[in-house]
Every structure is written in C-alpha cells, then in structure tokens.
CSV table of C-alpha atoms in Angstrom, one decimal:
chain,number,residue,atom,x,y,z
A,29,ASP,CA,4.9,-12.4,-10.6
A,30,ILE,CA,1.6,-13.0,-8.8
A,31,GLN,CA,-1.2,-10.8,-11.0
A,32,MET,CA,-4.7,-10.1,-8.0
A,33,THR,CA,-7.7,-9.2,-10.2
A,34,GLN,CA,-10.2,-7.1,-8.2
A,35,SER,CA,-14.0,-7.3,-9.1
A,36,PRO,CA,-16.1,-5.5,-9.4
A,37,SER,CA,-14.4,-2.6,-10.7
A,38,SER,CA,-17.2,-0.4,-9.2
A,39,LEU,CA,-20.6,-0.9,-7.5
A,40,SER,CA,-23.3,1.3,-6.2
A,41,ALA,CA,-25.0,0.7,-3.3
A,42,SER,CA,-27.1,2.4,0.0
A,43,VAL,CA,-26.9,2.5,3.8
A,44,GLY,CA,-27.1,-0.4,5.5
A,45,ASP,CA,-27.1,-2.8,1.9
A,46,ARG,CA,-24.4,-5.9,2.7
A,47,VAL,CA,-21.9,-5.4,0.4
A,48,THR,CA,-19.7,-7.4,-1.2
A,49,ILE,CA,-16.0,-7.4,-3.1
A,50,THR,CA,-14.6,-9.9,-4.1
A,51,CYS,CA,-9.8,-10.8,-5.3
A,52,ARG,CA,-8.8,-13.2,-6.9
A,53,ALA,CA,-4.8,-13.8,-6.8
A,54,SER,CA,-3.0,-15.7,-10.3
A,55,GLN,CA,-1.6,-18.8,-7.8
A,56,SER,CA,-2.1,-19.3,-4.9
A,57,ILE,CA,-1.2,-17.0,-1.5
A,58,SER,CA,-2.4,-19.6,1.1
A,59,ASN,CA,-3.9,-16.6,3.1
A,60,TYR,CA,-1.0,-14.1,3.0
A,61,LEU,CA,-3.9,-11.0,2.0
A,62,ASN,CA,-5.0,-7.9,2.7
A,63,TRP,CA,-7.6,-5.3,2.4
A,64,TYR,CA,-7.5,-1.9,2.1
A,65,GLN,CA,-9.4,1.3,2.6
A,66,GLN,CA,-8.6,5.0,0.3
A,67,LYS,CA,-11.0,7.4,0.7
A,68,PRO,CA,-10.4,10.4,-1.7
A,69,GLY,CA,-7.5,12.9,-1.4
A,70,LYS,CA,-6.1,10.1,1.8
A,71,ALA,CA,-3.2,7.5,2.1
A,72,PRO,CA,-5.1,3.9,2.5
A,73,LYS,CA,-5.6,2.3,5.3
A,74,LEU,CA,-5.0,-1.0,6.8
A,75,LEU,CA,-8.8,-2.8,7.6
A,76,ILE,CA,-7.5,-6.7,7.3
A,77,TYR,CA,-4.6,-8.9,7.0
A,78,ALA,CA,-4.0,-12.3,7.0
A,79,ALA,CA,-7.4,-12.5,5.1
A,80,SER,CA,-9.7,-11.9,7.9
A,81,SER,CA,-7.9,-10.6,10.9
A,82,LEU,CA,-9.3,-7.6,11.2
A,83,GLN,CA,-6.7,-4.8,11.8
A,84,ARG,CA,-6.9,-3.0,15.4
A,85,GLY,CA,-10.0,-0.1,15.6
A,86,VAL,CA,-11.4,-1.5,12.6
A,87,PRO,CA,-14.9,-1.5,12.8
A,88,SER,CA,-16.4,-5.2,13.4
A,89,ARG,CA,-19.0,-4.3,10.5
A,90,PHE,CA,-15.3,-5.1,7.9
A,91,SER,CA,-15.0,-9.0,7.7
A,92,GLY,CA,-12.4,-10.8,5.2
A,93,SER,CA,-12.5,-14.8,4.1
A,94,GLY,CA,-10.8,-16.7,1.5
A,95,SER,CA,-7.5,-18.3,1.6
A,96,GLY,CA,-5.5,-20.3,-1.5
A,97,THR,CA,-6.1,-17.6,-5.0
A,98,ASP,CA,-10.3,-16.5,-4.1
A,99,PHE,CA,-10.8,-13.4,-1.2
A,100,THR,CA,-14.2,-11.7,-0.3
A,101,LEU,CA,-14.0,-8.1,2.0
A,102,THR,CA,-17.9,-8.4,3.7
A,103,ILE,CA,-19.3,-4.9,5.1
A,104,SER,CA,-22.3,-6.0,7.1
A,105,SER,CA,-24.4,-2.5,6.7
A,106,LEU,CA,-22.6,-0.2,4.7
A,107,GLN,CA,-22.0,3.1,6.5
A,108,PRO,CA,-21.5,6.5,5.3
A,109,GLU,CA,-18.3,6.7,5.8
A,110,ASP,CA,-17.8,3.6,4.3
A,111,PHE,CA,-18.4,4.7,0.2
A,112,ALA,CA,-14.2,4.6,-0.6
A,113,THR,CA,-11.9,3.2,-3.1
A,114,TYR,CA,-10.8,-0.2,-1.5
A,115,TYR,CA,-7.7,-2.1,-2.7
A,116,CYS,CA,-6.6,-5.8,-2.1
A,117,GLN,CA,-2.4,-6.9,-2.0
A,118,GLN,CA,-0.8,-9.8,-1.2
A,119,SER,CA,2.0,-10.6,0.7
A,120,TYR,CA,2.7,-14.0,0.0
A,121,ASN,CA,6.9,-13.7,-0.7
A,122,THR,CA,6.9,-10.5,1.5
A,123,PRO,CA,8.8,-8.4,1.5
A,124,PRO,CA,9.2,-8.3,-2.7
A,125,GLY,CA,6.3,-8.4,-4.5
A,126,LEU,CA,3.6,-6.7,-2.9
A,127,THR,CA,1.0,-6.9,-5.3
A,128,PHE,CA,-2.3,-4.9,-5.1
A,129,GLY,CA,-5.3,-5.2,-6.7
A,130,GLY,CA,-7.5,-2.5,-9.5
A,131,GLY,CA,-9.3,-1.7,-6.3
A,132,THR,CA,-13.1,-1.5,-6.2
A,133,LYS,CA,-14.5,1.9,-5.5
A,134,VAL,CA,-17.6,1.7,-3.0
A,135,GLU,CA,-20.3,4.6,-4.3
A,136,ILE,CA,-23.8,6.1,-3.1
B,15,GLN,CA,2.4,7.9,17.1
B,16,LEU,CA,4.4,6.5,14.2
B,17,GLN,CA,4.6,10.0,11.7
B,18,LEU,CA,6.0,10.0,7.9
B,19,GLN,CA,6.8,12.5,6.2
B,20,GLU,CA,7.8,12.2,1.8
B,21,SER,CA,9.3,15.6,1.6
B,22,GLY,CA,10.9,16.4,-2.8
B,23,PRO,CA,10.6,17.7,-5.9
B,24,GLY,CA,6.7,18.4,-7.2
B,25,LEU,CA,7.8,18.2,-10.6
B,26,VAL,CA,10.3,16.9,-12.3
B,27,LYS,CA,12.0,16.7,-16.4
B,28,PRO,CA,11.6,14.0,-18.3
B,29,SER,CA,15.1,11.6,-18.4
B,30,GLU,CA,15.9,13.2,-14.3
B,31,THR,CA,15.7,12.0,-11.7
B,32,LEU,CA,13.0,11.3,-8.9
B,33,SER,CA,14.2,12.0,-5.8
B,34,LEU,CA,12.1,11.8,-2.8
B,35,THR,CA,12.7,11.4,1.2
B,36,CYS,CA,10.8,9.8,3.5
B,37,THR,CA,11.1,11.5,7.9
B,38,VAL,CA,10.1,9.0,10.2
B,39,SER,CA,9.3,10.2,13.8
B,40,GLY,CA,8.1,8.5,16.5
B,41,GLY,CA,9.6,5.4,15.8
B,42,SER,CA,13.2,4.2,14.4
B,43,ILE,CA,13.3,2.8,11.3
B,44,SER,CA,16.2,0.2,12.7
B,45,ARG,CA,14.2,-1.0,14.6
B,46,SER,CA,14.2,-5.4,14.6
B,47,SER,CA,11.6,-6.6,12.3
B,48,TYR,CA,10.2,-3.5,10.8
B,49,TYR,CA,10.8,-2.7,6.8
B,50,TRP,CA,9.8,0.2,4.8
B,51,GLY,CA,8.4,1.2,1.7
B,52,TRP,CA,7.3,3.0,-1.3
B,53,ILE,CA,4.0,3.1,-3.0
B,54,ARG,CA,2.6,5.0,-5.8
B,55,GLN,CA,-0.8,5.7,-7.9
B,56,PRO,CA,-1.3,7.9,-10.5
B,57,PRO,CA,-4.2,10.1,-10.6
B,58,GLY,CA,-6.9,8.6,-10.9
B,59,MET,CA,-5.4,4.4,-10.9
B,60,GLY,CA,-4.5,2.7,-8.4
B,61,LEU,CA,-1.4,1.4,-6.4
B,62,GLU,CA,1.6,0.0,-7.1
B,63,TRP,CA,3.8,-0.9,-4.7
B,64,VAL,CA,7.2,0.6,-6.2
B,65,GLY,CA,9.7,-1.2,-3.2
B,66,SER,CA,11.1,-1.6,0.5
B,67,ILE,CA,13.9,-1.7,2.6
B,68,SER,CA,14.7,-3.3,5.6
B,69,TYR,CA,15.6,-2.6,9.0
B,70,GLY,CA,19.0,-3.4,7.8
B,71,GLY,CA,19.5,-2.4,5.3
B,72,SER,CA,17.8,-5.1,2.5
B,73,THR,CA,16.1,-3.5,-0.4
B,74,TYR,CA,13.5,-4.5,-2.3
B,75,TYR,CA,12.1,-3.9,-5.5
B,76,SER,CA,9.1,-3.9,-8.1
B,77,LEU,CA,10.5,-6.0,-10.6
B,78,SER,CA,8.9,-3.6,-13.5
B,79,LEU,CA,10.8,-0.5,-12.0
B,80,LYS,CA,13.7,-2.7,-11.3
B,81,SER,CA,16.2,-1.3,-13.2
B,82,ARG,CA,15.5,2.6,-12.6
B,83,VAL,CA,14.8,2.5,-8.1
B,84,THR,CA,16.9,3.0,-5.4
B,85,ILE,CA,15.6,3.3,-2.1
B,86,SER,CA,18.2,3.5,1.0
B,87,ALA,CA,18.7,4.5,4.5
B,88,ASP,CA,20.0,7.4,7.0
B,89,THR,CA,18.9,6.1,10.4
B,90,SER,CA,20.7,8.9,12.0
B,91,LYS,CA,18.1,11.5,10.4
B,92,ASN,CA,15.7,8.3,10.6
B,93,GLN,CA,14.8,8.2,7.4
B,94,PHE,CA,14.9,6.6,4.0
B,95,SER,CA,14.7,7.4,0.4
B,96,LEU,CA,13.9,7.0,-3.3
B,97,LYS,CA,15.4,7.9,-6.1
B,98,LEU,CA,14.0,7.3,-9.3
B,99,THR,CA,15.8,7.2,-12.6
B,100,SER,CA,15.2,8.2,-16.4
B,101,VAL,CA,11.7,9.3,-15.3
B,102,THR,CA,8.9,10.2,-18.5
B,103,ALA,CA,4.4,11.0,-17.5
B,104,ALA,CA,4.1,8.2,-17.0
B,105,ASP,CA,5.7,8.4,-13.4
B,106,THR,CA,4.2,11.1,-12.5
B,107,SER,CA,1.9,9.7,-9.5
B,108,VAL,CA,0.9,10.6,-5.4
B,109,TYR,CA,4.1,8.7,-3.9
B,110,TYR,CA,3.3,7.2,-0.5
B,111,CYS,CA,6.1,6.7,2.6
B,112,ALA,CA,5.0,3.7,4.8
B,113,ARG,CA,5.7,1.2,7.6
B,114,LEU,CA,5.4,-2.4,6.5
B,115,THR,CA,4.5,-4.4,9.9
B,116,PRO,CA,4.6,-8.1,10.5
B,117,LEU,CA,1.5,-7.9,12.2
B,118,SER,CA,1.3,-11.9,13.2
B,119,GLY,CA,4.2,-13.7,12.2
B,120,THR,CA,4.9,-13.5,8.9
B,121,TYR,CA,1.8,-11.8,7.4
B,122,PHE,CA,2.7,-8.5,6.6
B,123,GLY,CA,1.0,-4.8,5.7
B,124,PHE,CA,2.1,-0.9,6.0
B,125,ASP,CA,0.4,0.1,8.7
B,126,TYR,CA,1.4,4.3,9.4
B,127,TRP,CA,1.2,6.5,5.5
B,128,GLY,CA,2.4,9.5,5.0
B,129,GLN,CA,0.0,11.7,3.5
B,130,GLY,CA,1.5,11.1,0.1
B,131,THR,CA,3.4,13.8,-2.4
B,132,LEU,CA,2.7,14.6,-5.8
B,133,VAL,CA,5.0,14.9,-9.0
B,134,THR,CA,4.6,16.0,-11.9
B,135,VAL,CA,6.7,14.6,-14.7
B,136,SER,CA,6.4,17.7,-16.8
B,137,SER,CA,9.0,19.8,-19.2
C-alpha cells in the first residue's frame, strides 16, 4: 500500500495569510494526487485533482503543485470559509489503493 | 444534480455484520467509466477508503479490510451496498458513499458524496 503523510497536522492562521500544506507519498505517484476540504459535520469536497488541476467551482486562491512523492496545497489568501481540515489522496493505481493522508486542520 | 444517500442501522453489535446502502439519484450507477465507493471516518479522525465498485460490477477493497468487506450493486434500484462482517468498536465511524469520477483521462477523484451516516458498534 502507498502511504500518504501530511504536515503539519494542524496550523493556526489569520484571514489573509498565505497557507501551505504538504503531502508526501511513500513511493512515486507521478501527479496522481487529489486534495479535499472537509468542514465539521460535512462530507469532503474535492478541490484539486492531478496535483494541480482545479475542480470546477473552486476559487482560484487554491492551488496545488508537486510530482513524484512531494506535493503542496497553497491557499494564497485565507478566507473565513477556508477554516477546515484538508486531506490529500493518492489515485495512482485507481480504483484500488485510494489512500488518504492524515489531514491538516487549519484553525484561526 | 447527482445525489447520494446512505441508509442502514446506526447501531450494530460486536461480531455482527454492518450493512449499508447508498441510493443514487440523478444519474445511473451503470453509466460507463464511473466507479462508486465507500469511505469511512472514525469520530475525530481521518478518512479511510473502504472499497469501490465499477460500473460493470468489478470490486476493489482496502487491503486492511479485504477479508471482511463486500460491496455489491443493484442496478434495478440504482443502489450499491456495503457489508462489513465481524465488526468491533474500531469499526465505529461515519460511513460515506461517493462517486469516483474520471476527471481527466486516468485521473480519478471522489466528486459527489453522500452526507454520511454514523454507525456505532456497541452491545
């Protein structure tokens, strides 16, 4: 199984801050990497797929980068509605093996 | 607009079988190229992919759960189901059903989700 490790597990930030979350795969997954946002009591929402492609309807302040084993999610200017938990997910050998990272909670 | 809705018992006794159904509306589960999956989340913890079923009925399971999981589909009812046997307290989670979509070529992601249902394993 491919393991996904996110860091940090939590961070504190203010509205307007630039925020970066990292995700590392235990082996190369090319750019088969998705990012999701989850708010309390809600289902996750797909933000980015293929490491850097923005899902329809997602604000452009979200961006992703990386390839191989190291990836980042960046929020260029944090908005109040962005306080949530973010998960990476590899889809390298989809459909099997859709491993999620442990999550990063973005707090005020 | 595609909608998914989980249903099933909210309380299951240890050693028994957890059974959930996901009813899909606004689209057919038999539509080519799409997969359907189950993801779970223990209270206060992260997401875990449980397994998926293809439009053609092929199934794929998490290695850690493979010996206890069965996913099946009923195309006449536009539903797919999850069975997890020999449950313990560690299986207490919110269980989500979701659509796994080919977003671009071979790049897949879960783009539509149900609201989730909490299943507690307790005597």
